[in-house]
Amino acid sequence: MKILISAGPTREYIDPVRFISNSSSGQMGYALAAAALRRGHEVILVSGPVNIPAPEGAELVRVVSAADMAEAMKSRFPECDCCIMSAAVADYRPVKNFEQKMKKTPGNMALELERTEDILKTLGSLKTPSQILVGFAAESENLLENAEGKLRRKNLDWIIANKLSDGFAKSTNICTVLGRNGEKIPFPERPKTELADLLLDTVLPPEMW
Ligand code: CTP
């Protein structure tokens, strides 16, 4: 089976040296890629800038911005049996990307931002009945209600919900996996490398284990 996984943050450049990003480490996505490879699956790993080595055997597609990631994910999605979107994609990017380094001027400055594409939502609209689509929800409040909303709005099969304080940029995670048929499976704290295998057991049908 072919599994497409996105991981890490995106960077939205303001000028040649400044960007908007987040502290995603990429560890969860890379652990999922390694676990899928150990099971003999083909893995395409679409990764934003991170500081960890790619698991051996994965096809690594390096991207920087949300727009790059959208292009890579949309072009590879049709050939895949399962897609897990674990990247922390920027929701906004600067309207202008200055070619030269911005100079400071007296007083305050405002940065105008525009929405990026919701990649997962696009993939949800392209999904065929045989494809499995999995998203993440990183929430700071109303965890399960918000995650359930994302599961429905983005037409996902599964969503992995975690509180920001429990997993973001850490090597362990605590999460609850929600399924489109009402499944609700809690996973207590464990290393992301261990959690990755349990998540694959949950979201993949037995013939893909
Ligand atoms: N996601 C995406 N494209 C975006 C933003 C998010 O594909 N532009 C994906 C993430 O990879 C994740 C899921 O959508 O799998 C949920 O991301 P999250 O940041 O929790 O939620 P948002 O959809 O951005 O919603 P909100 O900001 O309202 O919480």
Short mmCIF file of N, CA, C and O in Angstrom, two decimals, residues 140-199:
data_model
loop_
_atom_site.label_atom_id
_atom_site.label_comp_id
_atom_site.label_asym_id
_atom_site.label_seq_id
_atom_site.Cartn_x
_atom_site.Cartn_y
_atom_site.Cartn_z
N SER A 140 -6.42 24.09 21.91
CA SER A 140 -6.09 24.52 23.27
C SER A 140 -7.33 24.47 24.17
O SER A 140 -7.22 24.57 25.38
N GLU A 141 -8.53 24.32 23.58
CA GLU A 141 -9.76 24.19 24.38
C GLU A 141 -10.81 23.42 23.57
O GLU A 141 -10.67 23.26 22.36
N ASN A 142 -11.86 22.95 24.25
CA ASN A 142 -12.95 22.20 23.60
C ASN A 142 -12.44 21.15 22.61
O ASN A 142 -12.87 21.09 21.46
N LEU A 143 -11.48 20.34 23.09
CA LEU A 143 -10.74 19.41 22.23
C LEU A 143 -11.65 18.54 21.35
O LEU A 143 -11.55 18.58 20.12
N LEU A 144 -12.54 17.76 21.99
CA LEU A 144 -13.28 16.78 21.20
C LEU A 144 -14.34 17.41 20.30
O LEU A 144 -14.52 16.98 19.16
N GLU A 145 -15.00 18.46 20.78
CA GLU A 145 -16.01 19.15 19.95
C GLU A 145 -15.35 19.74 18.71
O GLU A 145 -15.84 19.59 17.59
N ASN A 146 -14.23 20.43 18.91
CA ASN A 146 -13.56 21.05 17.76
C ASN A 146 -13.03 20.00 16.79
O ASN A 146 -13.13 20.16 15.56
N ALA A 147 -12.48 18.92 17.33
CA ALA A 147 -11.93 17.87 16.47
C ALA A 147 -13.05 17.21 15.66
O ALA A 147 -12.90 16.96 14.45
N GLU A 148 -14.17 16.94 16.31
CA GLU A 148 -15.33 16.34 15.63
C GLU A 148 -15.80 17.25 14.48
O GLU A 148 -16.12 16.78 13.39
N GLY A 149 -15.82 18.55 14.72
CA GLY A 149 -16.20 19.51 13.68
C GLY A 149 -15.27 19.43 12.49
O GLY A 149 -15.71 19.43 11.33
N LYS A 150 -13.97 19.32 12.75
CA LYS A 150 -12.98 19.23 11.66
C LYS A 150 -13.14 17.92 10.89
O LYS A 150 -13.01 17.89 9.66
N LEU A 151 -13.41 16.83 11.62
CA LEU A 151 -13.61 15.52 10.99
C LEU A 151 -14.72 15.61 9.94
O LEU A 151 -14.59 15.14 8.81
N ARG A 152 -15.84 16.24 10.31
CA ARG A 152 -17.01 16.35 9.41
C ARG A 152 -16.74 17.36 8.29
O ARG A 152 -16.96 17.07 7.13
N ARG A 153 -16.27 18.56 8.66
CA ARG A 153 -16.08 19.63 7.66
C ARG A 153 -15.09 19.24 6.58
O ARG A 153 -15.23 19.62 5.43
N LYS A 154 -14.06 18.47 6.98
CA LYS A 154 -13.00 18.15 6.02
C LYS A 154 -13.19 16.76 5.39
O LYS A 154 -12.31 16.27 4.68
N ASN A 155 -14.33 16.10 5.69
CA ASN A 155 -14.65 14.79 5.11
C ASN A 155 -13.56 13.76 5.39
O ASN A 155 -13.07 13.08 4.48
N LEU A 156 -13.15 13.63 6.67
CA LEU A 156 -12.08 12.72 7.04
C LEU A 156 -12.65 11.38 7.51
O LEU A 156 -13.81 11.29 7.91
N ASP A 157 -11.80 10.35 7.49
CA ASP A 157 -12.18 9.07 8.07
C ASP A 157 -11.83 9.03 9.55
O ASP A 157 -12.53 8.42 10.35
N TRP A 158 -10.69 9.68 9.89
CA TRP A 158 -10.21 9.69 11.28
C TRP A 158 -9.60 11.04 11.58
O TRP A 158 -9.00 11.66 10.70
N ILE A 159 -9.69 11.44 12.85
CA ILE A 159 -8.94 12.62 13.28
C ILE A 159 -8.27 12.31 14.62
O ILE A 159 -8.86 11.67 15.49
N ILE A 160 -7.03 12.73 14.72
CA ILE A 160 -6.24 12.49 15.93
C ILE A 160 -6.21 13.82 16.69
O ILE A 160 -5.63 14.80 16.20
N ALA A 161 -6.89 13.84 17.83
CA ALA A 161 -7.08 15.10 18.55
C ALA A 161 -6.10 15.17 19.71
O ALA A 161 -6.03 14.24 20.51
N ASN A 162 -5.32 16.24 19.76
CA ASN A 162 -4.53 16.44 20.96
C ASN A 162 -4.54 17.88 21.43
O ASN A 162 -4.65 18.81 20.64
N LYS A 163 -4.44 18.00 22.75
CA LYS A 163 -4.32 19.34 23.34
C LYS A 163 -2.95 19.85 22.99
O LYS A 163 -1.97 19.10 23.05
N LEU A 164 -2.84 21.11 22.64
CA LEU A 164 -1.54 21.69 22.28
C LEU A 164 -0.49 21.40 23.35
O LEU A 164 0.63 21.02 23.04
N SER A 165 -0.88 21.53 24.62
CA SER A 165 0.09 21.34 25.71
C SER A 165 0.54 19.89 25.83
O SER A 165 1.56 19.60 26.42
N ASP A 166 -0.21 18.94 25.24
CA ASP A 166 0.11 17.53 25.42
C ASP A 166 1.07 16.95 24.39
O ASP A 166 1.68 15.91 24.62
N GLY A 167 1.18 17.59 23.22
CA GLY A 167 1.98 16.91 22.20
C GLY A 167 2.81 17.81 21.30
O GLY A 167 3.77 17.35 20.70
N PHE A 168 2.45 19.09 21.20
CA PHE A 168 3.08 19.91 20.18
C PHE A 168 4.55 20.14 20.50
O PHE A 168 4.90 20.58 21.59
N ALA A 169 5.43 19.80 19.55
CA ALA A 169 6.88 20.00 19.70
C ALA A 169 7.47 19.22 20.87
O ALA A 169 8.48 19.59 21.43
N LYS A 170 6.80 18.11 21.26
CA LYS A 170 7.34 17.25 22.32
C LYS A 170 7.60 15.86 21.74
O LYS A 170 7.11 15.54 20.67
N SER A 171 8.33 15.02 22.51
CA SER A 171 8.61 13.68 21.97
C SER A 171 7.56 12.65 22.42
O SER A 171 7.57 11.51 21.98
N THR A 172 6.65 13.07 23.32
CA THR A 172 5.54 12.18 23.70
C THR A 172 4.22 12.86 23.31
O THR A 172 4.20 14.05 23.01
N ASN A 173 3.15 12.08 23.35
CA ASN A 173 1.85 12.66 23.01
C ASN A 173 0.73 11.93 23.76
O ASN A 173 0.86 10.75 24.09
N ILE A 174 -0.32 12.67 24.04
CA ILE A 174 -1.56 12.10 24.60
C ILE A 174 -2.63 12.49 23.59
O ILE A 174 -2.71 13.66 23.23
N CYS A 175 -3.43 11.54 23.12
CA CYS A 175 -4.43 11.94 22.12
C CYS A 175 -5.69 11.09 22.20
O CYS A 175 -5.72 10.06 22.90
N THR A 176 -6.71 11.53 21.51
CA THR A 176 -7.94 10.74 21.34
C THR A 176 -8.19 10.67 19.84
O THR A 176 -8.12 11.68 19.15
N VAL A 177 -8.44 9.46 19.35
CA VAL A 177 -8.70 9.29 17.93
C VAL A 177 -10.22 9.18 17.73
O VAL A 177 -10.87 8.35 18.35
N LEU A 178 -10.75 10.05 16.88
CA LEU A 178 -12.19 10.02 16.56
C LEU A 178 -12.37 9.49 15.14
O LEU A 178 -11.63 9.88 14.23
N GLY A 179 -13.37 8.62 14.97
CA GLY A 179 -13.64 8.06 13.65
C GLY A 179 -14.95 8.56 13.09
O GLY A 179 -15.82 9.02 13.85
N ARG A 180 -15.11 8.45 11.78
CA ARG A 180 -16.34 8.96 11.15
C ARG A 180 -17.57 8.18 11.57
O ARG A 180 -18.70 8.66 11.43
N ASN A 181 -17.39 6.94 12.08
CA ASN A 181 -18.55 6.17 12.54
C ASN A 181 -18.77 6.26 14.03
O ASN A 181 -19.36 5.37 14.65
N GLY A 182 -18.24 7.32 14.63
CA GLY A 182 -18.48 7.56 16.05
C GLY A 182 -17.45 6.95 16.99
O GLY A 182 -17.59 7.04 18.21
N GLU A 183 -16.40 6.32 16.43
CA GLU A 183 -15.36 5.76 17.30
C GLU A 183 -14.72 6.88 18.12
O GLU A 183 -14.58 8.00 17.63
N LYS A 184 -14.28 6.53 19.34
CA LYS A 184 -13.63 7.51 20.21
C LYS A 184 -12.63 6.74 21.07
O LYS A 184 -13.02 6.08 22.02
N ILE A 185 -11.36 6.78 20.67
CA ILE A 185 -10.36 5.91 21.30
C ILE A 185 -9.27 6.75 21.96
O ILE A 185 -8.53 7.45 21.27
N PRO A 186 -9.20 6.70 23.31
CA PRO A 186 -8.16 7.50 23.99
C PRO A 186 -6.81 6.77 24.05
O PRO A 186 -6.77 5.55 24.22
N PHE A 187 -5.74 7.52 23.89
CA PHE A 187 -4.39 6.97 24.03
C PHE A 187 -3.65 7.76 25.10
O PHE A 187 -3.38 8.94 24.90
N PRO A 188 -3.32 7.12 26.24
CA PRO A 188 -2.57 7.84 27.27
C PRO A 188 -1.14 8.18 26.80
O PRO A 188 -0.71 7.70 25.75
N GLU A 189 -0.45 8.96 27.63
CA GLU A 189 0.86 9.48 27.20
C GLU A 189 1.86 8.36 26.90
O GLU A 189 2.03 7.42 27.67
N ARG A 190 2.53 8.46 25.77
CA ARG A 190 3.61 7.53 25.40
C ARG A 190 4.47 8.22 24.34
O ARG A 190 4.05 9.20 23.73
N PRO A 191 5.69 7.68 24.12
CA PRO A 191 6.55 8.27 23.08
C PRO A 191 5.86 8.24 21.72
O PRO A 191 5.14 7.27 21.40
N LYS A 192 6.11 9.28 20.91
CA LYS A 192 5.48 9.34 19.58
C LYS A 192 5.87 8.14 18.72
O LYS A 192 5.08 7.69 17.88
N THR A 193 7.09 7.61 18.93
CA THR A 193 7.52 6.44 18.15
C THR A 193 6.62 5.23 18.44
O THR A 193 6.30 4.47 17.54
N GLU A 194 6.20 5.07 19.71
CA GLU A 194 5.30 3.96 20.07
C GLU A 194 3.87 4.25 19.61
O GLU A 194 3.17 3.37 19.11
N LEU A 195 3.46 5.49 19.82
CA LEU A 195 2.10 5.89 19.47
C LEU A 195 1.85 5.69 17.96
O LEU A 195 0.75 5.29 17.56
N ALA A 196 2.88 5.93 17.16
CA ALA A 196 2.73 5.84 15.70
C ALA A 196 2.17 4.47 15.30
O ALA A 196 1.26 4.39 14.48
N ASP A 197 2.71 3.40 15.90
CA ASP A 197 2.25 2.05 15.55
C ASP A 197 0.80 1.84 15.95
O ASP A 197 0.01 1.26 15.20
N LEU A 198 0.44 2.33 17.14
CA LEU A 198 -0.94 2.17 17.61
C LEU A 198 -1.90 2.97 16.73
O LEU A 198 -3.03 2.53 16.45
N LEU A 199 -1.46 4.13 16.27
CA LEU A 199 -2.32 4.95 15.40
C LEU A 199 -2.53 4.25 14.06
O LEU A 199 -3.65 4.21 13.54
#
